[in-house]
Structure formats: structure tokens, C-alpha cells
Amino acid sequence: MSETPQIDTPVERAPDVGELTPPDRTLMGPGPSDVHPRVLRAMSTPLVGHLDPSFVEIMDEVQELLRYAFRTDNRWTIPVSGTGSASMEAAIGNLVEPGETMLVPTNGYFGGRMKSMAERAGGEVAEVDAPWGEPLDPVDVERAFDEHQPDVFGFVHAETSTGVLQPNVPELTDIAHAHDALVIADTVTSLGGVELRVDEWDVDVAYSGPQKCLSCPPGASPLTLNDRAMDKVLDRKKEPRSWYLDLSLLEGYWGDDRSYHHTAPITNVYALREALRLVAEEGIEARWDRHRSIAGDLKEGLQNLGLEMNAPDEYWLPSLNAVRVPDGVDDGAVIEYLLDEYDLEIAAGLGDLAGDVWRIGCMGHSARPKNVEFLLAALEDALAEQGYDA
Ligand SMILES: *Cc1c(COP(=O)(O)O)cnc(C)c1O
């Protein structure tokens, strides 16, 4: 039997914890990204109730702004309370009924998370294969459809674990619809950063997160469903396993009734509203262009240091740059050095790419020339420290 650890502090004594002074980091990892000062200001405005008439108006505005960012007319466009994974689980948990089959990709970390969520929803899972670092090939998707006849097809538009952007989205959605399946797109690292056209590309469901290309703190996560998808959700034979994320119940709050389901994270909704207002002011297409251009400078700078991008140019993902760790360089030591010496965050590779790449985000408010110059200079120094000669 293990002993219960003894706690030194008697419960009567109040913990002596100082004022919160987080370090002032530059966030160039896979998210969160730097938050715009206007978003931080919006978060310090007074709270109102989640059914206050003024908040109902804010909800309408957030929904309208989200439709703009997603390029959709979907009535069913809401922020889900929670992080991107909550929005992801709302999509999968409502769309996949027990016994149904979901087709998921194997080319990155988040396809694996789709699989886990589909299984927990009571679904069967079939896989369409591609190596980590490559996109799905429509030919393979077609073959997987013929073989498994899935009811739902999920793919990751912007794979944050590999820095790969999935091209040919309309081709993938055509294949799925020809087989009477619904499509769920993971757009967590694409919404507000790279070209994404939900309606034109006929994506049935897209989920996202606020702390990547929208440069907003995590907490309220975008989700959109077209009528075809929502009809399926409302016609389910069995209710979804999660009460909290049951979209047929959330309809009462975000739909016409505006009746209580749970207390919305008011402050996060304020933040999302301001972040989306910044998107609308910039213009969504101009914002996509900015990401391509600023991340293009980053890519060029990395290549000038003699580094190699993990993804070929055709599927390069501007918002997440996976760059190969040169031989003889310790990837973790570089990450630590950047954090200690420069207050600069980048990330290591995950899964099949662990130890092979660094992941450098260029998202939202972090996608600025100033950040790119800073990162390239700091990285050059960190590499020199490792004995690497650029
Ligand atoms: C970050 C991310 C998620 C999960 O979002 P959380 O906010 O961490 O829950 C899902 N998919 C992709 C592609 C992501 O980059």
C-alpha cells in the first residue's frame, strides 16, 4: 500500500501566491498565436448575462461574422463553448450515429483524434492512408469509399502536425456526396489564415478553433453545418452521448429561441467577436494573401539559413511551417534556447515527425514582418549555438 503524501501547508494558512506576471512571449508555435491588443481589451469589458438582450445581439453579430469568415450562408454557424476539440467532438459526436462508419485520414495527428472521437460516438472507423507530411490523394479516397461505403468522411484541411495543406477539397467533397456521405472538415488551422470556402467547396460541416489564425484566446470555437448535416442531426434515432455538445439542444440557445442550455463563456464570445471584426476589417481574402506573403518571407528566410521545408511547395501550409531539423542539431535544445533567450515559442514535431521537424506558426496577429525578422534572427543565433553554420 502506498502512503498518502503529507502536505506541509496547513489548510488554515492562505497560500502566498504573488500577482500574475506571465512572461511576454512571442507566440510562433502551432497555437495559441499572439492575441491582438483589441481582443485583449474586449476581454476586460464588463460581463452581462448570457440571456441579456445586449448579449443576444452580440450572439447574432458573432454568427454573422463567423459566416463571413467561413464563406458560408449556413444558418447553423455558432461558437461552441470549449476549445477546438470541443467543436470537433460536437461535429463528430452529432454526425456519427452508433454503427455508422466514418472514414478518417492517417496522414497526421488530428486524423487520429478524429478516429478516437468517432469510436467513442459508437461508430466504426475506416481509414484512407497517406504518409505523414503528404495530403490525401482523391484516387485513394475514391477507393476507400468503394471499399467501405462510409456514412461520414472527415479530413484535415490544414494539418498542424505536418504543415500540409490539403488541396483539391471540392474533388474530395464530390466523391463523398456521390456516395451519399457527409463531409466534416477540420479547419482549425485554416479559418482566417488560408483560403477556405465552405459553401463553394460544398463542405457539410467545418469546425475550427479561435487561437490559431483568428488570434483569439481559446474558449469559444467556431462550427458551421449546412442544412443537409443539420437535418441528419435532428433526425438521429438515438441522442448523442454528450449532453453538453448535443446540437439539437444547443439549437435552443443559438437558434431562434435563445433559451438557456448552459452559460456561454461570455468573455470568450466578446473576444471572438473582436477577433472576427478584425478579420472583416482586413477582408478575408486580403487576410489569406497576407498569410501567404508573410509566411512566404518566413519560408524564404528559413531556406536562406540552409533549412529545408518538410512539405513540398504545392501543399505548403502558410499558417504552419514544418521545417526539417538539420543533422547534428538537437531540436529540443533550440526550442529551449529560443524560449529562454528570446521569449519566443516554436514547437517540436509530433508523432511520426517527432525529432525531425520544428513547427513554426505564422498565424493571425503573429503573421507580421516584425515577428518573421525576429524569428529568423533568433533562430540563426540558436543554430549557431548548436555549431550549425548557416
Ligand atoms: C489545435 C488543433 C485542434 C484542437 O484544438 P484545441 O483548441 O487544441 O482543442 C484540432 N485540429 C487541428 C488541425 C488543430 O491544429
CSV table of C-alpha atoms and ligand atoms in Angstrom, one decimal:
chain,number,residue,atom,x,y,z
A,1,MET,CA,0.0,0.0,0.0
A,2,SER,CA,1.3,3.4,-0.9
A,3,GLU,CA,1.5,6.1,1.8
A,4,THR,CA,-0.7,9.2,1.5
A,5,PRO,CA,1.7,12.1,0.8
A,6,GLN,CA,1.8,14.6,3.6
A,7,ILE,CA,1.1,18.2,2.6
A,8,ASP,CA,3.2,20.7,4.5
A,9,THR,CA,0.9,23.7,4.3
A,10,PRO,CA,-1.8,23.6,7.0
A,11,VAL,CA,-5.2,24.2,5.4
A,12,GLU,CA,-5.7,27.3,7.7
A,13,ARG,CA,-2.9,29.2,6.1
A,14,ALA,CA,-3.8,31.1,2.9
A,15,PRO,CA,-1.4,30.3,0.1
A,16,ASP,CA,1.0,33.2,-0.5
A,17,VAL,CA,0.9,33.5,-4.3
A,18,GLY,CA,2.0,36.6,-6.0
A,19,GLU,CA,0.4,38.7,-8.6
A,20,LEU,CA,0.1,37.1,-12.1
A,21,THR,CA,3.0,38.2,-14.3
A,22,PRO,CA,3.3,35.8,-17.2
A,23,PRO,CA,6.4,36.2,-19.4
A,24,ASP,CA,5.9,38.4,-22.5
A,25,ARG,CA,6.3,35.7,-25.2
A,26,THR,CA,6.2,36.0,-29.0
A,27,LEU,CA,4.0,33.0,-30.0
A,28,MET,CA,5.1,31.4,-33.2
A,29,GLY,CA,4.2,27.8,-32.4
A,30,PRO,CA,1.2,25.8,-33.5
A,31,GLY,CA,-1.2,27.9,-31.4
A,32,PRO,CA,-2.1,29.9,-29.5
A,33,SER,CA,-0.8,32.8,-31.6
A,34,ASP,CA,-0.2,36.3,-30.4
A,35,VAL,CA,-3.5,38.0,-29.4
A,36,HIS,CA,-4.3,41.4,-30.9
A,37,PRO,CA,-4.5,44.1,-28.2
A,38,ARG,CA,-8.0,45.0,-29.3
A,39,VAL,CA,-9.1,41.4,-28.4
A,40,LEU,CA,-7.4,41.6,-25.0
A,41,ARG,CA,-9.3,44.9,-24.4
A,42,ALA,CA,-12.6,43.4,-25.4
A,43,MET,CA,-12.0,40.7,-22.8
A,44,SER,CA,-11.7,43.2,-20.0
A,45,THR,CA,-15.1,44.8,-20.7
A,46,PRO,CA,-17.9,44.1,-18.2
A,47,LEU,CA,-19.8,40.9,-18.1
A,48,VAL,CA,-23.5,40.8,-19.0
A,49,GLY,CA,-25.8,37.8,-18.5
A,50,HIS,CA,-25.9,35.1,-21.2
A,51,LEU,CA,-29.6,35.9,-21.9
A,52,ASP,CA,-29.2,39.7,-21.6
A,53,PRO,CA,-30.8,41.4,-24.7
A,54,SER,CA,-27.4,43.0,-25.3
A,55,PHE,CA,-25.8,39.6,-25.3
A,56,VAL,CA,-28.4,38.2,-27.7
A,57,GLU,CA,-27.4,40.9,-30.1
A,58,ILE,CA,-23.7,40.1,-29.7
A,59,MET,CA,-24.5,36.4,-30.4
A,60,ASP,CA,-26.2,37.5,-33.7
A,61,GLU,CA,-23.2,39.6,-34.6
A,62,VAL,CA,-20.7,36.8,-33.9
A,63,GLN,CA,-22.8,34.4,-36.0
A,64,GLU,CA,-22.8,36.8,-38.9
A,65,LEU,CA,-19.1,37.4,-38.6
A,66,LEU,CA,-18.4,33.7,-38.5
A,67,ARG,CA,-20.4,33.1,-41.7
A,68,TYR,CA,-18.3,35.8,-43.3
A,69,ALA,CA,-15.0,34.1,-42.2
A,70,PHE,CA,-16.2,30.6,-43.2
A,71,ARG,CA,-17.6,31.9,-46.6
A,72,THR,CA,-21.0,30.4,-45.9
A,73,ASP,CA,-24.7,31.2,-45.6
A,74,ASN,CA,-25.2,28.3,-43.2
A,75,ARG,CA,-27.8,29.3,-40.6
A,76,TRP,CA,-26.2,26.8,-38.3
A,77,THR,CA,-23.0,28.7,-37.6
A,78,ILE,CA,-22.0,29.0,-33.9
A,79,PRO,CA,-19.2,29.2,-31.4
A,80,VAL,CA,-19.0,26.0,-29.4
A,81,SER,CA,-18.1,26.6,-25.7
A,82,GLY,CA,-14.7,25.0,-25.3
A,83,THR,CA,-11.5,24.6,-27.4
A,84,GLY,CA,-11.2,23.4,-30.9
A,85,SER,CA,-11.5,19.8,-29.7
A,86,ALA,CA,-15.0,20.6,-28.3
A,87,SER,CA,-16.1,21.9,-31.7
A,88,MET,CA,-14.5,18.8,-33.3
A,89,GLU,CA,-16.3,16.5,-30.9
A,90,ALA,CA,-19.6,18.4,-31.4
A,91,ALA,CA,-19.2,17.7,-35.2
A,92,ILE,CA,-18.2,14.1,-34.9
A,93,GLY,CA,-20.4,13.2,-31.9
A,94,ASN,CA,-23.5,14.5,-33.6
A,95,LEU,CA,-22.9,13.4,-37.2
A,96,VAL,CA,-21.7,9.8,-36.5
A,97,GLU,CA,-24.5,7.6,-35.2
A,98,PRO,CA,-23.7,4.3,-33.5
A,99,GLY,CA,-23.0,1.6,-36.1
A,100,GLU,CA,-22.2,4.1,-38.8
A,101,THR,CA,-18.8,4.2,-40.5
A,102,MET,CA,-16.6,7.3,-40.6
A,103,LEU,CA,-13.7,7.5,-43.0
A,104,VAL,CA,-10.7,9.3,-41.5
A,105,PRO,CA,-7.2,10.1,-42.8
A,106,THR,CA,-3.9,8.7,-41.4
A,107,ASN,CA,-1.6,11.5,-42.6
A,108,GLY,CA,-1.3,13.4,-39.4
A,109,TYR,CA,-2.0,13.7,-35.7
A,110,PHE,CA,-5.5,15.1,-36.0
A,111,GLY,CA,-6.9,12.3,-38.2
A,112,GLY,CA,-6.0,10.0,-35.3
A,113,ARG,CA,-8.1,12.2,-33.0
A,114,MET,CA,-11.0,12.0,-35.4
A,115,LYS,CA,-10.8,8.2,-35.2
A,116,SER,CA,-10.9,8.2,-31.4
A,117,MET,CA,-13.9,10.5,-31.3
A,118,ALA,CA,-15.8,8.5,-34.0
A,119,GLU,CA,-15.2,5.3,-32.0
A,120,ARG,CA,-16.4,7.0,-28.8
A,121,ALA,CA,-19.5,8.1,-30.7
A,122,GLY,CA,-20.2,4.4,-31.3
A,123,GLY,CA,-19.1,4.5,-34.9
A,124,GLU,CA,-16.9,2.1,-37.0
A,125,VAL,CA,-13.8,3.6,-38.4
A,126,ALA,CA,-12.3,3.1,-41.9
A,127,GLU,CA,-9.0,4.7,-42.9
A,128,VAL,CA,-7.7,6.3,-46.0
A,129,ASP,CA,-3.9,6.2,-46.0
A,130,ALA,CA,-1.3,8.8,-46.8
A,131,PRO,CA,2.1,9.3,-45.1
A,132,TRP,CA,2.6,12.0,-42.5
A,133,GLY,CA,3.7,15.1,-44.5
A,134,GLU,CA,1.5,14.4,-47.6
A,135,PRO,CA,-2.0,15.3,-48.4
A,136,LEU,CA,-4.8,12.7,-49.3
A,137,ASP,CA,-4.9,11.6,-52.9
A,138,PRO,CA,-8.5,11.8,-54.3
A,139,VAL,CA,-7.9,8.4,-56.0
A,140,ASP,CA,-7.3,6.8,-52.6
A,141,VAL,CA,-10.3,8.5,-51.2
A,142,GLU,CA,-12.5,7.1,-54.0
A,143,ARG,CA,-11.1,3.7,-53.5
A,144,ALA,CA,-11.8,3.8,-49.7
A,145,PHE,CA,-15.3,4.9,-50.5
A,146,ASP,CA,-15.9,1.9,-52.8
A,147,GLU,CA,-14.4,-0.4,-50.3
A,148,HIS,CA,-16.0,0.8,-47.0
A,149,GLN,CA,-19.1,2.8,-48.0
A,150,PRO,CA,-18.7,5.3,-45.1
A,151,ASP,CA,-21.5,7.5,-43.9
A,152,VAL,CA,-19.3,10.3,-42.9
A,153,PHE,CA,-15.9,11.4,-44.3
A,154,GLY,CA,-13.5,13.5,-42.2
A,155,PHE,CA,-10.4,15.2,-43.5
A,156,VAL,CA,-8.0,17.8,-42.1
A,157,HIS,CA,-7.7,20.9,-44.3
A,158,ALA,CA,-4.6,22.3,-42.6
A,159,GLU,CA,-2.6,19.6,-40.7
A,160,THR,CA,-0.9,21.4,-37.9
A,161,SER,CA,1.2,18.4,-37.1
A,162,THR,CA,2.8,18.2,-40.6
A,163,GLY,CA,2.4,21.7,-42.1
A,164,VAL,CA,0.4,20.2,-45.0
A,165,LEU,CA,-2.5,22.0,-46.7
A,166,GLN,CA,-5.0,19.6,-48.3
A,167,PRO,CA,-5.5,20.7,-51.9
A,168,ASN,CA,-8.4,19.5,-54.1
A,169,VAL,CA,-11.1,20.0,-51.4
A,170,PRO,CA,-14.0,20.2,-54.0
A,171,GLU,CA,-12.8,16.9,-55.5
A,172,LEU,CA,-13.0,15.2,-52.1
A,173,THR,CA,-16.4,16.6,-51.3
A,174,ASP,CA,-17.7,15.5,-54.7
A,175,ILE,CA,-16.6,11.9,-54.1
A,176,ALA,CA,-18.2,11.8,-50.7
A,177,HIS,CA,-21.5,13.3,-52.0
A,178,ALA,CA,-21.6,10.8,-54.9
A,179,HIS,CA,-21.6,8.1,-52.2
A,180,ASP,CA,-24.3,9.9,-50.1
A,181,ALA,CA,-21.8,10.6,-47.3
A,182,LEU,CA,-21.4,13.8,-45.3
A,183,VAL,CA,-18.1,15.7,-45.1
A,184,ILE,CA,-16.6,17.1,-41.9
A,185,ALA,CA,-13.6,19.3,-42.4
A,186,ASP,CA,-11.1,20.2,-39.7
A,187,THR,CA,-10.4,23.9,-40.4
A,188,VAL,CA,-8.8,24.7,-37.1
A,189,THR,CA,-5.5,26.0,-38.6
A,190,SER,CA,-7.1,27.3,-41.9
A,191,LEU,CA,-10.0,29.5,-40.8
A,192,GLY,CA,-9.0,33.1,-41.2
A,193,GLY,CA,-5.5,32.2,-42.4
A,194,VAL,CA,-5.7,30.3,-45.7
A,195,GLU,CA,-8.3,30.1,-48.5
A,196,LEU,CA,-11.4,28.3,-47.2
A,197,ARG,CA,-14.8,28.4,-49.0
A,198,VAL,CA,-17.3,26.3,-47.1
A,199,ASP,CA,-20.2,26.8,-49.4
A,200,GLU,CA,-18.4,26.9,-52.8
A,201,TRP,CA,-16.5,23.7,-51.8
A,202,ASP,CA,-19.6,22.0,-50.6
A,203,VAL,CA,-18.2,21.1,-47.1
A,204,ASP,CA,-21.1,19.9,-45.0
A,205,VAL,CA,-19.6,20.6,-41.6
A,206,ALA,CA,-16.5,22.6,-40.7
A,207,TYR,CA,-15.1,23.1,-37.2
A,208,SER,CA,-12.3,25.4,-36.1
A,209,GLY,CA,-10.6,27.0,-33.1
A,210,PRO,CA,-10.1,30.6,-32.2
A,211,GLN,CA,-6.5,30.5,-31.0
A,212,LYS,CA,-4.8,29.8,-34.4
A,213,CYS,CA,-5.3,32.1,-37.4
A,214,LEU,CA,-8.0,34.1,-35.6
A,215,SER,CA,-5.5,35.1,-32.9
A,216,CYS,CA,-8.0,34.9,-30.1
A,217,PRO,CA,-7.6,33.1,-26.8
A,218,PRO,CA,-9.0,29.6,-26.7
A,219,GLY,CA,-12.5,29.1,-25.3
A,220,ALA,CA,-15.2,29.6,-27.9
A,221,SER,CA,-14.7,27.5,-31.1
A,222,PRO,CA,-16.3,28.1,-34.5
A,223,LEU,CA,-18.6,25.4,-36.0
A,224,THR,CA,-20.8,25.5,-39.1
A,225,LEU,CA,-23.2,22.9,-40.5
A,226,ASN,CA,-25.3,23.1,-43.7
A,227,ASP,CA,-29.0,22.1,-43.7
A,228,ARG,CA,-28.1,18.6,-45.0
A,229,ALA,CA,-25.9,18.0,-42.0
A,230,MET,CA,-28.3,19.6,-39.5
A,231,ASP,CA,-31.2,17.6,-40.9
A,232,LYS,CA,-29.3,14.4,-40.1
A,233,VAL,CA,-28.5,15.6,-36.6
A,234,LEU,CA,-32.2,16.4,-35.9
A,235,ASP,CA,-33.3,13.1,-37.4
A,236,ARG,CA,-31.0,10.9,-35.2
A,237,LYS,CA,-32.6,7.8,-33.9
A,238,LYS,CA,-30.5,7.9,-30.8
A,239,GLU,CA,-29.4,11.0,-29.0
A,240,PRO,CA,-25.7,11.8,-29.0
A,241,ARG,CA,-23.7,10.6,-26.0
A,242,SER,CA,-22.7,14.1,-24.9
A,243,TRP,CA,-25.5,16.2,-23.4
A,244,TYR,CA,-23.2,19.3,-23.4
A,245,LEU,CA,-22.4,19.1,-27.1
A,246,ASP,CA,-25.8,17.9,-28.3
A,247,LEU,CA,-26.5,20.2,-31.2
A,248,SER,CA,-30.2,19.6,-31.1
A,249,LEU,CA,-30.2,21.0,-27.6
A,250,LEU,CA,-27.8,23.8,-28.4
A,251,GLU,CA,-30.3,24.9,-31.1
A,252,GLY,CA,-32.5,26.1,-28.3
A,253,TYR,CA,-29.8,28.7,-27.3
A,254,TRP,CA,-28.1,29.6,-30.6
A,255,GLY,CA,-31.3,29.1,-32.7
A,256,ASP,CA,-34.4,31.3,-32.6
A,257,ASP,CA,-35.4,30.6,-29.0
A,258,ARG,CA,-32.4,31.9,-27.2
A,259,SER,CA,-33.3,29.8,-24.2
A,260,TYR,CA,-30.9,28.6,-21.5
A,261,HIS,CA,-28.8,25.5,-22.2
A,262,HIS,CA,-25.5,26.3,-20.5
A,263,THR,CA,-23.9,29.6,-19.5
A,264,ALA,CA,-22.0,30.7,-22.6
A,265,PRO,CA,-18.3,31.8,-21.9
A,266,ILE,CA,-19.3,35.5,-22.3
A,267,THR,CA,-15.8,36.9,-22.2
A,268,ASN,CA,-14.6,34.4,-24.9
A,269,VAL,CA,-17.5,35.3,-27.1
A,270,TYR,CA,-16.6,39.0,-26.7
A,271,ALA,CA,-13.0,38.1,-27.7
A,272,LEU,CA,-14.2,36.1,-30.7
A,273,ARG,CA,-16.4,39.0,-31.8
A,274,GLU,CA,-13.5,41.4,-31.7
A,275,ALA,CA,-11.1,38.9,-33.4
A,276,LEU,CA,-13.7,38.4,-36.2
A,277,ARG,CA,-14.3,42.1,-36.5
A,278,LEU,CA,-10.6,42.4,-37.3
A,279,VAL,CA,-11.0,39.7,-40.0
A,280,ALA,CA,-13.9,41.7,-41.5
A,281,GLU,CA,-12.0,45.0,-41.4
A,282,GLU,CA,-9.0,43.4,-43.1
A,283,GLY,CA,-11.1,41.5,-45.6
A,284,ILE,CA,-11.0,37.7,-45.6
A,285,GLU,CA,-9.2,37.4,-49.0
A,286,ALA,CA,-6.7,40.1,-48.0
A,287,ARG,CA,-6.1,38.1,-44.9
A,288,TRP,CA,-5.4,34.9,-46.8
A,289,ASP,CA,-3.0,36.9,-49.0
A,290,ARG,CA,-1.2,38.4,-46.0
A,291,HIS,CA,-0.6,34.9,-44.5
A,292,ARG,CA,0.8,33.7,-47.9
A,293,SER,CA,3.0,36.7,-48.3
A,294,ILE,CA,4.4,36.9,-44.7
A,295,ALA,CA,4.8,33.2,-44.3
A,296,GLY,CA,6.4,33.2,-47.8
A,297,ASP,CA,9.1,35.6,-46.4
A,298,LEU,CA,9.5,33.3,-43.4
A,299,LYS,CA,9.9,30.2,-45.7
A,300,GLU,CA,12.4,32.1,-47.8
A,301,GLY,CA,14.3,33.2,-44.7
A,302,LEU,CA,14.4,29.6,-43.4
A,303,GLN,CA,15.7,28.3,-46.7
A,304,ASN,CA,18.4,31.1,-46.7
A,305,LEU,CA,19.5,29.6,-43.4
A,306,GLY,CA,20.0,26.4,-45.3
A,307,LEU,CA,16.9,24.7,-43.8
A,308,GLU,CA,14.5,22.6,-45.7
A,309,MET,CA,10.7,22.7,-45.5
A,310,ASN,CA,9.0,19.4,-44.8
A,311,ALA,CA,6.2,19.9,-47.2
A,312,PRO,CA,6.7,20.5,-51.0
A,313,ASP,CA,5.6,23.9,-52.3
A,314,GLU,CA,2.3,22.5,-53.7
A,315,TYR,CA,1.0,21.6,-50.2
A,316,TRP,CA,2.9,24.1,-48.1
A,317,LEU,CA,0.7,25.4,-45.3
A,318,PRO,CA,1.5,29.2,-44.7
A,319,SER,CA,0.0,29.2,-41.2
A,320,LEU,CA,2.2,26.3,-40.0
A,321,ASN,CA,5.7,25.8,-41.3
A,322,ALA,CA,7.2,22.5,-40.7
A,323,VAL,CA,10.9,22.8,-41.2
A,324,ARG,CA,13.4,19.9,-41.1
A,325,VAL,CA,15.9,19.8,-38.2
A,326,PRO,CA,19.4,19.7,-39.7
A,327,ASP,CA,21.7,16.7,-38.9
A,328,GLY,CA,23.6,17.2,-35.7
A,329,VAL,CA,21.3,19.8,-34.3
A,330,ASP,CA,19.3,19.0,-31.1
A,331,ASP,CA,15.7,20.1,-31.8
A,332,GLY,CA,14.7,20.4,-28.2
A,333,ALA,CA,17.8,22.5,-27.3
A,334,VAL,CA,16.9,25.0,-30.0
A,335,ILE,CA,13.3,25.3,-28.8
A,336,GLU,CA,14.6,25.8,-25.2
A,337,TYR,CA,17.2,28.4,-26.2
A,338,LEU,CA,14.6,30.4,-28.2
A,339,LEU,CA,12.3,30.4,-25.2
A,340,ASP,CA,15.0,31.3,-22.6
A,341,GLU,CA,16.9,33.8,-24.6
A,342,TYR,CA,14.2,35.4,-26.8
A,343,ASP,CA,10.9,34.6,-25.1
A,344,LEU,CA,10.0,33.1,-28.4
A,345,GLU,CA,7.9,30.0,-28.8
A,346,ILE,CA,8.1,27.4,-31.6
A,347,ALA,CA,7.2,23.8,-31.3
A,348,ALA,CA,8.7,20.3,-31.8
A,349,GLY,CA,7.4,17.7,-34.3
A,350,LEU,CA,4.7,15.3,-33.2
A,351,GLY,CA,4.1,11.5,-33.9
A,352,ASP,CA,5.9,10.3,-37.0
A,353,LEU,CA,7.7,13.6,-37.3
A,354,ALA,CA,8.9,13.8,-33.6
A,355,GLY,CA,12.6,14.9,-33.6
A,356,ASP,CA,12.5,15.5,-37.4
A,357,VAL,CA,10.9,18.9,-37.7
A,358,TRP,CA,10.2,22.2,-35.9
A,359,ARG,CA,6.8,23.6,-36.3
A,360,ILE,CA,6.7,27.4,-36.8
A,361,GLY,CA,3.3,29.1,-36.8
A,362,CYS,CA,2.6,32.2,-38.8
A,363,MET,CA,-1.0,32.9,-37.7
A,364,GLY,CA,-3.2,35.9,-37.4
A,365,HIS,CA,-1.6,38.7,-35.4
A,366,SER,CA,1.7,36.7,-35.3
A,367,ALA,CA,1.9,36.8,-39.1
A,368,ARG,CA,3.7,40.2,-39.2
A,369,PRO,CA,7.0,41.1,-40.8
A,370,LYS,CA,8.4,42.1,-37.4
A,371,ASN,CA,7.8,38.6,-36.0
A,372,VAL,CA,9.3,36.9,-39.0
A,373,GLU,CA,12.5,39.1,-38.8
A,374,PHE,CA,12.8,38.4,-35.1
A,375,LEU,CA,12.3,34.7,-35.5
A,376,LEU,CA,14.8,34.4,-38.3
A,377,ALA,CA,17.5,36.3,-36.3
A,378,ALA,CA,16.8,34.3,-33.1
A,379,LEU,CA,16.8,31.0,-34.9
A,380,GLU,CA,20.1,31.8,-36.7
A,381,ASP,CA,21.6,32.5,-33.2
A,382,ALA,CA,20.2,29.3,-31.7
A,383,LEU,CA,21.5,27.3,-34.6
A,384,ALA,CA,25.0,28.9,-34.3
A,385,GLU,CA,24.9,27.9,-30.6
A,386,GLN,CA,24.5,24.3,-31.8
A,387,GLY,CA,27.5,24.6,-34.0
A,388,TYR,CA,25.4,24.8,-37.2
A,389,ASP,CA,26.8,27.1,-39.8
A,390,ALA,CA,24.0,28.7,-41.8
B,1,LIG,C1,-5.2,22.8,-32.5
B,1,LIG,C2,-6.0,21.8,-33.4
B,1,LIG,C3,-7.1,21.1,-32.9
B,1,LIG,C4,-7.5,21.1,-31.5
B,1,LIG,O1,-7.8,22.3,-31.0
B,1,LIG,P1,-7.7,22.6,-29.4
B,1,LIG,O2,-8.1,24.0,-29.3
B,1,LIG,O3,-6.3,22.3,-29.0
B,1,LIG,O4,-8.6,21.7,-28.7
B,1,LIG,C5,-7.7,20.3,-33.8
B,1,LIG,N1,-7.3,20.2,-35.1
B,1,LIG,C6,-6.2,20.9,-35.6
B,1,LIG,C7,-5.8,20.7,-37.0
B,1,LIG,C8,-5.5,21.7,-34.7
B,1,LIG,O5,-4.4,22.4,-35.2
